[in-house]
């Protein structure tokens, strides 16, 4: 057992997230996404929804601050009447954890599939909402600021 790691995250996903470097991408897919045929590395989280999983992931996973939009969703196909309200949950969580208010870009369906196929890992969820697929670009964990380090050094002297 480990402390402070959300129990919803399976060990294999933690391993894959740890292996990822700056700019690598992680894809959360809904239950309809062809994850097996697109994944280089696949982690199954069939009984979990994407919002629950995103909440747990963002506690550990930094988003890329060197790009304008470090997250992407699949655009609604023209003529499809679906309104993906789940995107609001994604926006809210990203803003909560990363303080980014406009982090989502919108990828055409087949462009999304192509990008997902190049991702470091695809996480197949049991999410039933349509258009619940999400790509996250991993960022950098910065060292403590030099002023914070200076404060620590002065306190220890």
Coordinates of C-alpha atoms in Angstrom, one line a residue:
X1 CA 0.0 0.0 0.0
X2 CA 1.1 3.6 -0.7
X3 CA -0.1 6.8 0.8
X4 CA -1.7 9.7 -1.1
X5 CA -2.2 7.8 -4.4
X6 CA -5.8 7.7 -5.4
X7 CA -6.9 4.0 -5.1
X8 CA -8.8 4.2 -8.4
X9 CA -5.4 4.3 -10.3
X10 CA -4.3 0.7 -11.1
X11 CA -0.6 -0.1 -10.7
X12 CA -0.1 -0.5 -14.5
X13 CA -1.4 3.0 -15.1
X14 CA 0.8 4.5 -12.4
X15 CA 3.8 2.7 -14.1
X16 CA 2.9 4.1 -17.5
X17 CA 2.4 7.6 -16.2
X18 CA 5.8 7.4 -14.4
X19 CA 7.5 6.2 -17.6
X20 CA 6.2 9.2 -19.6
X21 CA 8.3 12.2 -20.3
X22 CA 7.6 15.8 -21.2
X23 CA 5.4 16.0 -24.3
X24 CA 4.2 12.3 -24.2
X25 CA 0.5 11.9 -24.5
X26 CA -2.0 9.8 -22.5
X27 CA -5.4 9.1 -23.9
X28 CA -8.6 8.4 -21.9
X29 CA -11.2 6.7 -24.1
X30 CA -14.8 6.1 -23.7
X31 CA -16.3 2.6 -24.1
X32 CA -16.9 3.1 -27.8
X33 CA -13.4 4.0 -28.8
X34 CA -11.3 1.4 -30.7
X35 CA -8.6 1.4 -28.1
X36 CA -7.1 -2.0 -28.7
X37 CA -6.6 -1.4 -32.4
X38 CA -5.0 2.0 -31.8
X39 CA -2.9 1.5 -28.7
X40 CA 0.9 1.0 -28.6
X41 CA 0.4 0.4 -24.8
X42 CA -3.1 -0.2 -23.4
X43 CA -4.3 0.0 -19.8
X44 CA -7.8 -1.2 -19.1
X45 CA -10.0 0.6 -16.6
X46 CA -13.3 -0.8 -17.9
X47 CA -15.4 -0.2 -14.7
X48 CA -14.4 3.4 -14.3
X49 CA -15.7 6.6 -15.9
X50 CA -13.4 9.2 -17.5
X51 CA -14.3 12.0 -15.0
X52 CA -13.4 9.9 -12.0
X53 CA -10.2 8.8 -13.6
X54 CA -9.2 12.3 -14.8
X55 CA -9.7 13.6 -11.3
X56 CA -7.3 10.9 -9.9
X57 CA -4.8 11.3 -12.8
X58 CA -4.5 15.1 -12.4
X59 CA -3.5 14.7 -8.8
X60 CA -0.2 13.2 -10.0
X61 CA 0.2 14.2 -13.7
X62 CA 1.3 17.7 -14.7
X63 CA -0.1 19.1 -18.0
X64 CA 2.3 20.7 -20.5
X65 CA 2.6 24.5 -19.9
X66 CA 4.8 24.9 -23.0
X67 CA 1.9 24.4 -25.4
X68 CA -1.2 26.5 -25.8
X69 CA -3.7 23.7 -25.2
X70 CA -2.3 20.6 -23.4
X71 CA -5.6 18.6 -23.7
X72 CA -7.7 17.6 -26.7
X73 CA -11.2 16.2 -27.2
X74 CA -12.8 14.6 -30.3
X75 CA -15.0 17.1 -32.2
X76 CA -18.6 16.1 -32.6
X77 CA -19.1 14.7 -36.1
X78 CA -21.1 17.1 -38.3
X79 CA -24.8 16.4 -38.1
X80 CA -24.5 14.4 -34.8
X81 CA -27.0 16.0 -32.4
X82 CA -24.9 15.1 -29.3
X83 CA -23.8 17.9 -26.9
X84 CA -20.9 16.5 -24.9
X85 CA -21.6 18.0 -21.5
X86 CA -18.8 15.8 -20.1
X87 CA -16.3 18.3 -21.5
X88 CA -17.4 20.8 -18.8
X89 CA -16.3 18.3 -16.2
X90 CA -12.9 18.1 -18.0
X91 CA -12.6 21.9 -18.1
X92 CA -13.5 22.2 -14.4
X93 CA -10.9 19.5 -13.3
X94 CA -8.2 20.9 -15.5
X95 CA -8.8 24.4 -14.1
X96 CA -8.9 23.1 -10.5
X97 CA -5.6 21.1 -10.8
X98 CA -3.7 23.2 -13.4
X99 CA -5.2 26.6 -13.2
X100 CA -5.8 26.6 -17.0
X101 CA -9.1 27.9 -18.2
X102 CA -8.8 27.3 -21.9
X103 CA -6.8 24.0 -22.1
X104 CA -9.0 22.0 -24.6
X105 CA -8.4 21.8 -28.3
X106 CA -10.9 20.1 -30.6
X107 CA -9.6 17.4 -33.0
X108 CA -11.6 16.1 -36.0
X109 CA -12.5 12.4 -35.4
X110 CA -10.0 10.8 -37.7
X111 CA -7.2 13.2 -36.7
X112 CA -8.0 12.3 -33.1
X113 CA -7.7 8.6 -33.9
X114 CA -4.3 9.2 -35.6
X115 CA -3.0 11.2 -32.7
X116 CA -4.2 8.6 -30.2
X117 CA -2.4 5.9 -32.2
X118 CA 0.9 7.8 -31.6
X119 CA 0.2 8.4 -27.9
X120 CA 2.4 6.8 -25.3
X121 CA -0.5 5.1 -23.6
X122 CA -4.3 4.6 -24.2
X123 CA -6.5 4.1 -21.1
X124 CA -9.7 2.3 -22.1
X125 CA -12.5 3.2 -19.6
X126 CA -16.1 2.1 -19.2
X127 CA -17.3 5.7 -19.9
X128 CA -20.7 5.6 -21.6
X129 CA -21.0 9.3 -22.5
X130 CA -20.4 10.0 -26.2
X131 CA -17.4 12.0 -27.2
X132 CA -15.8 11.4 -23.8
X133 CA -12.3 10.8 -25.3
X134 CA -9.5 13.0 -24.0
X135 CA -5.8 13.4 -24.8
X136 CA -3.5 14.8 -22.1
X137 CA 0.0 16.1 -22.9
X138 CA 2.4 15.5 -20.0
X139 CA 4.2 18.5 -18.7
X140 CA 7.2 19.2 -16.5
X141 CA 7.5 18.9 -12.8
X142 CA 9.6 22.0 -11.9
X143 CA 12.2 22.1 -9.2
X144 CA 11.5 24.2 -6.1
X145 CA 12.1 27.8 -6.8
X146 CA 15.5 29.1 -5.9
X147 CA 13.9 31.5 -3.4
X148 CA 12.1 28.6 -1.6
X149 CA 15.4 26.7 -1.6
X150 CA 17.2 29.7 -0.2
X151 CA 14.6 30.0 2.6
X152 CA 15.1 26.3 3.4
X153 CA 18.9 26.7 3.5
X154 CA 18.7 29.8 5.8
X155 CA 16.4 28.0 8.2
X156 CA 18.8 25.1 8.5
X157 CA 21.8 27.3 9.3

